[in-house]
PDB file of C-alpha atoms in Angstrom:
ATOM      1  CA  MET A   1     -34.437  20.461  17.763  1.00 57.00           C
ATOM      2  CA  ARG A   2     -33.806  17.510  15.511  1.00 70.00           C
ATOM      3  CA  ALA A   3     -30.742  17.685  13.303  1.00 72.00           C
ATOM      4  CA  ASP A   4     -29.219  15.036  11.120  1.00 77.00           C
ATOM      5  CA  THR A   5     -25.586  15.135  12.125  1.00 78.00           C
ATOM      6  CA  TYR A   6     -23.131  12.824  10.454  1.00 75.00           C
ATOM      7  CA  ILE A   7     -20.830  11.065  12.889  1.00 71.00           C
ATOM      8  CA  PRO A   8     -17.941   9.311  11.158  1.00 67.00           C
ATOM      9  CA  ARG A   9     -17.289   5.830  12.446  1.00 72.00           C
ATOM     10  CA  ARG A  10     -13.895   5.133  10.881  1.00 72.00           C
ATOM     11  CA  LEU A  11     -11.292   7.883  10.991  1.00 71.00           C
ATOM     12  CA  ASP A  12      -8.150   5.846  10.330  1.00 70.00           C
ATOM     13  CA  ASP A  13      -9.141   3.945   7.189  1.00 70.00           C
ATOM     14  CA  GLN A  14      -6.604   3.293   4.467  1.00 72.00           C
ATOM     15  CA  TRP A  15      -6.602   5.643   1.494  1.00 76.00           C
ATOM     16  CA  LYS A  16      -8.732   4.363  -1.346  1.00 78.00           C
ATOM     17  CA  ILE A  17      -8.759   4.695  -5.119  1.00 82.00           C
ATOM     18  CA  GLY A  18     -12.289   3.704  -6.013  1.00 80.00           C
ATOM     19  CA  PHE A  19     -12.908   0.471  -4.144  1.00 82.00           C
ATOM     20  CA  TRP A  20      -9.242  -0.494  -3.842  1.00 83.00           C
ATOM     21  CA  ASP A  21      -6.640   0.393  -1.231  1.00 83.00           C
ATOM     22  CA  VAL A  22      -3.833   2.592  -2.500  1.00 84.00           C
ATOM     23  CA  ASP A  23      -1.152  -0.057  -1.997  1.00 84.00           C
ATOM     24  CA  VAL A  24      -3.150  -2.534  -4.117  1.00 87.00           C
ATOM     25  CA  ALA A  25      -4.066  -0.054  -6.866  1.00 90.00           C
ATOM     26  CA  ALA A  26      -0.612   1.548  -7.146  1.00 90.00           C
ATOM     27  CA  PRO A  27       1.046  -1.274  -9.166  1.00 90.00           C
ATOM     28  CA  VAL A  28      -1.756  -1.217 -11.735  1.00 93.00           C
ATOM     29  CA  LEU A  29      -1.609   2.561 -12.073  1.00 93.00           C
ATOM     30  CA  PHE A  30       2.186   2.582 -12.320  1.00 94.00           C
ATOM     31  CA  MET A  31       2.240  -0.182 -14.930  1.00 94.00           C
ATOM     32  CA  PHE A  32      -0.547   1.601 -16.823  1.00 94.00           C
ATOM     33  CA  PHE A  33       1.720   4.647 -17.020  1.00 95.00           C
ATOM     34  CA  VAL A  34       4.762   2.580 -18.040  1.00 94.00           C
ATOM     35  CA  GLY A  35       2.744   0.755 -20.702  1.00 94.00           C
ATOM     36  CA  TYR A  36       1.353   4.025 -22.024  1.00 93.00           C
ATOM     37  CA  MET A  37       4.820   5.544 -22.241  1.00 94.00           C
ATOM     38  CA  SER A  38       6.204   2.498 -24.075  1.00 91.00           C
ATOM     39  CA  GLY A  39       4.233   3.355 -27.201  1.00 88.00           C
ATOM     40  CA  SER A  40       3.143  -0.073 -28.452  1.00 92.00           C
ATOM     41  CA  LYS A  41      -0.042  -1.996 -27.827  1.00 93.00           C
ATOM     42  CA  MET A  42       1.769  -5.236 -27.072  1.00 95.00           C
ATOM     43  CA  SER A  43       4.013  -3.727 -24.412  1.00 93.00           C
ATOM     44  CA  PHE A  44       1.007  -1.902 -22.961  1.00 94.00           C
ATOM     45  CA  ALA A  45      -0.843  -5.226 -22.659  1.00 95.00           C
ATOM     46  CA  VAL A  46       2.202  -6.901 -21.087  1.00 95.00           C
ATOM     47  CA  CYS A  47       2.655  -4.039 -18.601  1.00 94.00           C
ATOM     48  CA  MET A  48      -1.029  -4.057 -17.649  1.00 94.00           C
ATOM     49  CA  ALA A  49      -1.022  -7.850 -17.194  1.00 96.00           C
ATOM     50  CA  SER A  50       2.046  -7.668 -14.965  1.00 96.00           C
ATOM     51  CA  GLY A  51       0.535  -4.767 -12.990  1.00 94.00           C
ATOM     52  CA  ILE A  52      -2.709  -6.685 -12.423  1.00 94.00           C
ATOM     53  CA  ALA A  53      -0.780  -9.830 -11.434  1.00 96.00           C
ATOM     54  CA  LEU A  54       1.362  -7.848  -8.978  1.00 93.00           C
ATOM     55  CA  SER A  55      -1.729  -6.177  -7.555  1.00 92.00           C
ATOM     56  CA  ARG A  56      -3.468  -9.522  -7.050  1.00 93.00           C
ATOM     57  CA  TRP A  57      -0.337 -10.896  -5.360  1.00 90.00           C
ATOM     58  CA  ILE A  58      -0.227  -7.925  -2.967  1.00 87.00           C
ATOM     59  CA  SER A  59      -3.931  -8.243  -2.145  1.00 87.00           C
ATOM     60  CA  ARG A  60      -3.510 -11.964  -1.382  1.00 89.00           C
ATOM     61  CA  LEU A  61      -0.455 -11.209   0.730  1.00 84.00           C
ATOM     62  CA  LYS A  62      -2.424  -8.615   2.724  1.00 84.00           C
ATOM     63  CA  ALA A  63      -5.458 -10.850   3.278  1.00 86.00           C
ATOM     64  CA  ASP A  64      -6.267 -11.433   6.960  1.00 86.00           C
ATOM     65  CA  LYS A  65      -3.453  -9.180   8.135  1.00 86.00           C
ATOM     66  CA  HIS A  66      -3.237  -5.725   9.663  1.00 82.00           C
ATOM     67  CA  PRO A  67      -4.501  -2.944   7.331  1.00 77.00           C
ATOM     68  CA  ALA A  68      -1.060  -1.293   7.343  1.00 79.00           C
ATOM     69  CA  TYR A  69       0.760  -4.567   6.615  1.00 83.00           C
ATOM     70  CA  ALA A  70       2.347  -3.213   3.425  1.00 80.00           C
ATOM     71  CA  ILE A  71       3.845  -0.224   5.242  1.00 78.00           C
ATOM     72  CA  HIS A  72       5.189  -2.469   7.992  1.00 82.00           C
ATOM     73  CA  TRP A  73       6.699  -4.846   5.424  1.00 81.00           C
ATOM     74  CA  LEU A  74       8.390  -1.956   3.626  1.00 78.00           C
ATOM     75  CA  TYR A  75       9.815  -0.649   6.924  1.00 76.00           C
ATOM     76  CA  TRP A  76      11.387  -3.975   7.848  1.00 77.00           C
ATOM     77  CA  HIS A  77      12.676  -4.953   4.398  1.00 79.00           C
ATOM     78  CA  LEU A  78      13.866  -1.739   2.760  1.00 75.00           C
ATOM     79  CA  PRO A  79      17.047   0.024   3.838  1.00 71.00           C
ATOM     80  CA  SER A  80      16.533   3.133   5.899  1.00 68.00           C
ATOM     81  CA  ASN A  81      17.783   6.505   4.797  1.00 71.00           C
ATOM     82  CA  PRO A  82      17.227   9.963   6.279  1.00 68.00           C
ATOM     83  CA  MET A  83      13.966  10.324   4.329  1.00 68.00           C
ATOM     84  CA  THR A  84      12.411   7.081   5.619  1.00 60.00           C
ATOM     85  CA  ALA A  85      14.009   6.772   9.055  1.00 63.00           C
ATOM     86  CA  MET A  86      11.684   7.099  12.016  1.00 63.00           C
ATOM     87  CA  ARG A  87      12.799   8.816  15.182  1.00 66.00           C
ATOM     88  CA  ALA A  88      10.564   7.017  17.680  1.00 68.00           C
ATOM     89  CA  THR A  89      11.446   3.484  16.588  1.00 67.00           C
ATOM     90  CA  PRO A  90      14.777   1.706  16.398  1.00 66.00           C
ATOM     91  CA  PRO A  91      16.441   1.045  13.040  1.00 66.00           C
ATOM     92  CA  SER A  92      15.066  -1.962  11.203  1.00 65.00           C
ATOM     93  CA  HIS A  93      18.351  -3.891  11.431  1.00 69.00           C
ATOM     94  CA  LEU A  94      17.930  -4.131  15.241  1.00 67.00           C
ATOM     95  CA  ARG A  95      15.636  -7.146  15.491  1.00 68.00           C
ATOM     96  CA  ARG A  96      15.962  -7.976  19.205  1.00 69.00           C
ATOM     97  CA  MET A  97      14.621  -5.559  21.776  1.00 60.00           C
ATOM     98  CA  VAL A  98      15.025  -5.668  25.520  1.00 63.00           C
ATOM     99  CA  GLY A  99      12.281  -4.240  27.674  1.00 59.00           C
TER     100      GLY A  99
END
């Protein structure tokens, strides 16, 4: 019995929008929405240019780093609240660990 079974090789890949990771595509999509809601062509062009520039900056920042670098950066630099706090890890303001 010969069956073509598909065996996935990568289960923990980042979410993608087309060819781009979500954290790289999100600024462009958000600025597209803001530019669309502004109502003028000039502000739309400015919003899209700033969204593309921010996206390029994020992609350069992520280059040669862990795939979840953006999530780790957000954890360490944004304040924690009950919605974003993790139970298994210490709060982000505790930088020194013993053990």
